[in-house]
Amino acid sequence: MYANYDLVMMLPDDVMFESSAQFDMAIDQWNKLRSDKPHVLSILSDNRIHNPQWINYIPKQINESIVQTQWLDGAFIVPLSIFRALDFTIQPRDVDWEEFPELGSGVGAYISRTLQSKGWNMYHVKRSLVVPQENYHESKMNPIERKHNPLTPL
């Protein structure tokens, strides 16, 4: 038997909730966010939230705890409708990771650009609700990048 859920939470291998209270806070922030468009709430925030990333959008503060950034990367909460918006597909990047091991997967950029083109809003919490697991294990996706640019949550 399958349960019906409205939301999906994406957590990459190199972040975690330190407590169930942080998980509850993430859901609470999602529930408080009001948008007239479909939207995403990123729950990992670092200094990148102050600048445009893959989309030419200057971030703006929505309230005391949320910034509209129009990009996502890694840890986020989304409605199930994201899969339809992405046509159930993530296009692969044509990258030689052996030659350029510092490059990321490009998934965050791809999803951000696709959702932006379909009118979605993308937000970040001002204070990160997840923490890096660097103290516990090395990132499987970006071990070299994490050594050069560790995740430093706000």
mmCIF file of C-alpha atoms in Angstrom:
data_model
loop_
_atom_site.group_PDB
_atom_site.id
_atom_site.type_symbol
_atom_site.label_atom_id
_atom_site.label_comp_id
_atom_site.label_asym_id
_atom_site.label_seq_id
_atom_site.Cartn_x
_atom_site.Cartn_y
_atom_site.Cartn_z
ATOM 1 C CA MET A 1 0.000 0.000 0.000
ATOM 2 C CA TYR A 2 1.289 3.449 -0.931
ATOM 3 C CA ALA A 3 0.800 6.555 1.140
ATOM 4 C CA ASN A 4 -0.051 9.866 -0.464
ATOM 5 C CA TYR A 5 2.432 12.634 0.204
ATOM 6 C CA ASP A 6 2.509 16.216 -0.978
ATOM 7 C CA LEU A 7 6.202 16.991 -0.458
ATOM 8 C CA VAL A 8 9.612 15.568 -1.250
ATOM 9 C CA MET A 9 12.759 16.438 0.665
ATOM 10 C CA MET A 10 16.091 16.113 -1.119
ATOM 11 C CA LEU A 11 19.186 15.638 1.038
ATOM 12 C CA PRO A 12 22.578 15.036 -0.595
ATOM 13 C CA ASP A 13 25.077 12.645 0.918
ATOM 14 C CA ASP A 14 27.150 15.345 2.607
ATOM 15 C CA VAL A 15 24.512 17.043 4.792
ATOM 16 C CA MET A 16 22.269 15.952 7.649
ATOM 17 C CA PHE A 17 19.793 17.152 10.240
ATOM 18 C CA GLU A 18 21.428 17.343 13.645
ATOM 19 C CA SER A 19 18.096 16.762 15.353
ATOM 20 C CA SER A 20 14.462 16.043 14.645
ATOM 21 C CA ALA A 21 13.772 19.634 15.744
ATOM 22 C CA GLN A 22 15.630 20.903 12.662
ATOM 23 C CA PHE A 23 13.522 18.612 10.480
ATOM 24 C CA ASP A 24 10.374 19.988 12.115
ATOM 25 C CA MET A 25 11.643 23.554 11.583
ATOM 26 C CA ALA A 26 12.160 22.814 7.874
ATOM 27 C CA ILE A 27 8.558 21.657 7.512
ATOM 28 C CA ASP A 28 7.378 24.655 9.554
ATOM 29 C CA GLN A 29 9.287 27.081 7.283
ATOM 30 C CA TRP A 30 7.743 25.389 4.235
ATOM 31 C CA ASN A 31 4.258 25.728 5.700
ATOM 32 C CA LYS A 32 4.788 29.433 6.479
ATOM 33 C CA LEU A 33 6.028 30.238 2.984
ATOM 34 C CA ARG A 34 3.296 31.810 0.916
ATOM 35 C CA SER A 35 3.731 32.037 -2.827
ATOM 36 C CA ASP A 36 1.268 32.400 -5.638
ATOM 37 C CA LYS A 37 3.525 30.203 -7.795
ATOM 38 C CA PRO A 38 4.865 26.678 -7.363
ATOM 39 C CA HIS A 39 7.992 26.907 -5.245
ATOM 40 C CA VAL A 40 11.046 25.254 -3.724
ATOM 41 C CA LEU A 41 12.545 25.896 -0.285
ATOM 42 C CA SER A 42 16.261 25.198 0.075
ATOM 43 C CA ILE A 43 17.188 24.276 3.632
ATOM 44 C CA LEU A 44 20.973 24.489 3.235
ATOM 45 C CA SER A 45 22.170 28.080 3.117
ATOM 46 C CA ASP A 46 25.703 29.364 2.791
ATOM 47 C CA ASN A 47 27.199 32.623 1.517
ATOM 48 C CA ARG A 48 26.001 31.874 -2.022
ATOM 49 C CA ILE A 49 22.457 32.960 -1.069
ATOM 50 C CA HIS A 50 23.562 36.607 -1.271
ATOM 51 C CA ASN A 51 24.502 36.432 -4.963
ATOM 52 C CA PRO A 52 23.022 35.200 -8.238
ATOM 53 C CA GLN A 53 24.040 31.687 -9.143
ATOM 54 C CA TRP A 54 22.921 30.044 -12.384
ATOM 55 C CA ILE A 55 20.189 32.565 -13.066
ATOM 56 C CA ASN A 56 20.582 36.333 -13.334
ATOM 57 C CA TYR A 57 18.457 37.164 -10.293
ATOM 58 C CA ILE A 58 19.487 39.398 -7.403
ATOM 59 C CA PRO A 59 18.357 37.647 -4.175
ATOM 60 C CA LYS A 60 15.821 39.502 -2.047
ATOM 61 C CA GLN A 61 14.726 38.960 1.512
ATOM 62 C CA ILE A 62 11.072 37.889 1.758
ATOM 63 C CA ASN A 63 10.794 37.900 5.553
ATOM 64 C CA GLU A 64 13.051 37.500 8.589
ATOM 65 C CA SER A 65 13.838 33.871 7.746
ATOM 66 C CA ILE A 66 13.468 33.483 3.942
ATOM 67 C CA VAL A 67 15.427 34.818 0.944
ATOM 68 C CA GLN A 68 14.177 34.478 -2.627
ATOM 69 C CA THR A 69 17.218 33.346 -4.633
ATOM 70 C CA GLN A 70 15.739 31.722 -7.754
ATOM 71 C CA TRP A 71 18.203 28.834 -7.539
ATOM 72 C CA LEU A 72 18.567 25.602 -5.620
ATOM 73 C CA ASP A 73 21.386 23.208 -4.938
ATOM 74 C CA GLY A 74 21.356 20.061 -2.875
ATOM 75 C CA ALA A 75 19.048 20.172 0.135
ATOM 76 C CA PHE A 76 15.491 21.335 -0.500
ATOM 77 C CA ILE A 77 11.778 20.728 -0.020
ATOM 78 C CA VAL A 78 9.510 20.612 -3.059
ATOM 79 C CA PRO A 79 5.994 19.550 -3.945
ATOM 80 C CA LEU A 80 5.648 16.312 -5.877
ATOM 81 C CA SER A 81 4.677 18.362 -8.924
ATOM 82 C CA ILE A 82 8.385 19.111 -9.422
ATOM 83 C CA PHE A 83 8.690 15.794 -11.228
ATOM 84 C CA ARG A 84 6.106 16.816 -13.807
ATOM 85 C CA ALA A 85 7.748 20.245 -14.171
ATOM 86 C CA LEU A 86 11.037 18.458 -14.932
ATOM 87 C CA ASP A 87 9.290 16.042 -17.312
ATOM 88 C CA PHE A 88 10.612 13.301 -15.001
ATOM 89 C CA THR A 89 14.085 13.922 -16.461
ATOM 90 C CA ILE A 90 17.427 15.394 -15.492
ATOM 91 C CA GLN A 91 19.512 15.947 -18.609
ATOM 92 C CA PRO A 92 23.052 14.594 -18.236
ATOM 93 C CA ARG A 93 26.004 16.962 -18.557
ATOM 94 C CA ASP A 94 28.680 16.298 -21.104
ATOM 95 C CA VAL A 95 31.610 16.591 -18.694
ATOM 96 C CA ASP A 96 34.780 14.570 -18.273
ATOM 97 C CA TRP A 97 34.871 14.252 -14.475
ATOM 98 C CA GLU A 98 38.227 12.490 -14.594
ATOM 99 C CA GLU A 99 39.737 15.556 -16.286
ATOM 100 C CA PHE A 100 37.697 18.052 -14.187
ATOM 101 C CA PRO A 101 37.003 16.327 -10.845
ATOM 102 C CA GLU A 102 36.181 19.631 -9.122
ATOM 103 C CA LEU A 103 33.022 20.122 -11.186
ATOM 104 C CA GLY A 104 29.697 19.319 -9.638
ATOM 105 C CA SER A 105 26.983 17.259 -11.235
ATOM 106 C CA GLY A 106 25.139 20.271 -12.658
ATOM 107 C CA VAL A 107 21.854 18.968 -11.262
ATOM 108 C CA GLY A 108 21.167 22.081 -9.172
ATOM 109 C CA ALA A 109 21.832 24.372 -12.139
ATOM 110 C CA TYR A 110 19.684 22.231 -14.442
ATOM 111 C CA ILE A 111 16.749 22.098 -12.027
ATOM 112 C CA SER A 112 17.045 25.837 -11.255
ATOM 113 C CA ARG A 113 17.031 26.851 -14.915
ATOM 114 C CA THR A 114 14.188 24.494 -15.786
ATOM 115 C CA LEU A 115 11.981 25.606 -12.901
ATOM 116 C CA GLN A 116 12.783 29.275 -13.573
ATOM 117 C CA SER A 117 11.687 28.846 -17.198
ATOM 118 C CA LYS A 118 8.399 27.349 -15.971
ATOM 119 C CA GLY A 119 7.626 30.189 -13.554
ATOM 120 C CA TRP A 120 8.599 28.578 -10.240
ATOM 121 C CA ASN A 121 9.899 30.575 -7.285
ATOM 122 C CA MET A 122 12.965 29.353 -5.393
ATOM 123 C CA TYR A 123 13.754 30.337 -1.824
ATOM 124 C CA HIS A 124 16.394 29.657 0.822
ATOM 125 C CA VAL A 125 16.140 29.756 4.575
ATOM 126 C CA LYS A 126 18.423 32.477 6.001
ATOM 127 C CA ARG A 127 19.835 30.088 8.602
ATOM 128 C CA SER A 128 20.688 26.633 7.400
ATOM 129 C CA LEU A 129 18.603 23.821 8.864
ATOM 130 C CA VAL A 130 21.059 21.088 7.883
ATOM 131 C CA VAL A 131 24.767 20.776 8.594
ATOM 132 C CA PRO A 132 27.653 19.281 6.629
ATOM 133 C CA GLN A 133 28.618 15.728 7.464
ATOM 134 C CA GLU A 134 32.278 16.428 6.752
ATOM 135 C CA ASN A 135 33.100 15.485 10.325
ATOM 136 C CA TYR A 136 31.462 12.101 9.821
ATOM 137 C CA HIS A 137 32.387 11.054 6.301
ATOM 138 C CA GLU A 138 33.739 12.421 3.040
ATOM 139 C CA SER A 139 31.362 13.558 0.329
ATOM 140 C CA LYS A 140 30.922 10.889 -2.327
ATOM 141 C CA MET A 141 29.791 13.341 -5.014
ATOM 142 C CA ASN A 142 32.256 16.207 -4.531
ATOM 143 C CA PRO A 143 35.178 15.138 -2.327
ATOM 144 C CA ILE A 144 37.718 17.439 -4.013
ATOM 145 C CA GLU A 145 35.335 20.417 -4.134
ATOM 146 C CA ARG A 146 34.464 19.977 -0.446
ATOM 147 C CA LYS A 147 38.176 20.023 0.465
ATOM 148 C CA HIS A 148 38.680 23.305 -1.414
ATOM 149 C CA ASN A 149 35.265 24.826 -0.635
ATOM 150 C CA PRO A 150 33.789 23.278 2.490
ATOM 151 C CA LEU A 151 30.112 23.799 3.165
ATOM 152 C CA THR A 152 29.868 26.515 5.775
ATOM 153 C CA PRO A 153 26.205 26.903 6.652
ATOM 154 C CA LEU A 154 24.811 30.236 7.758
#
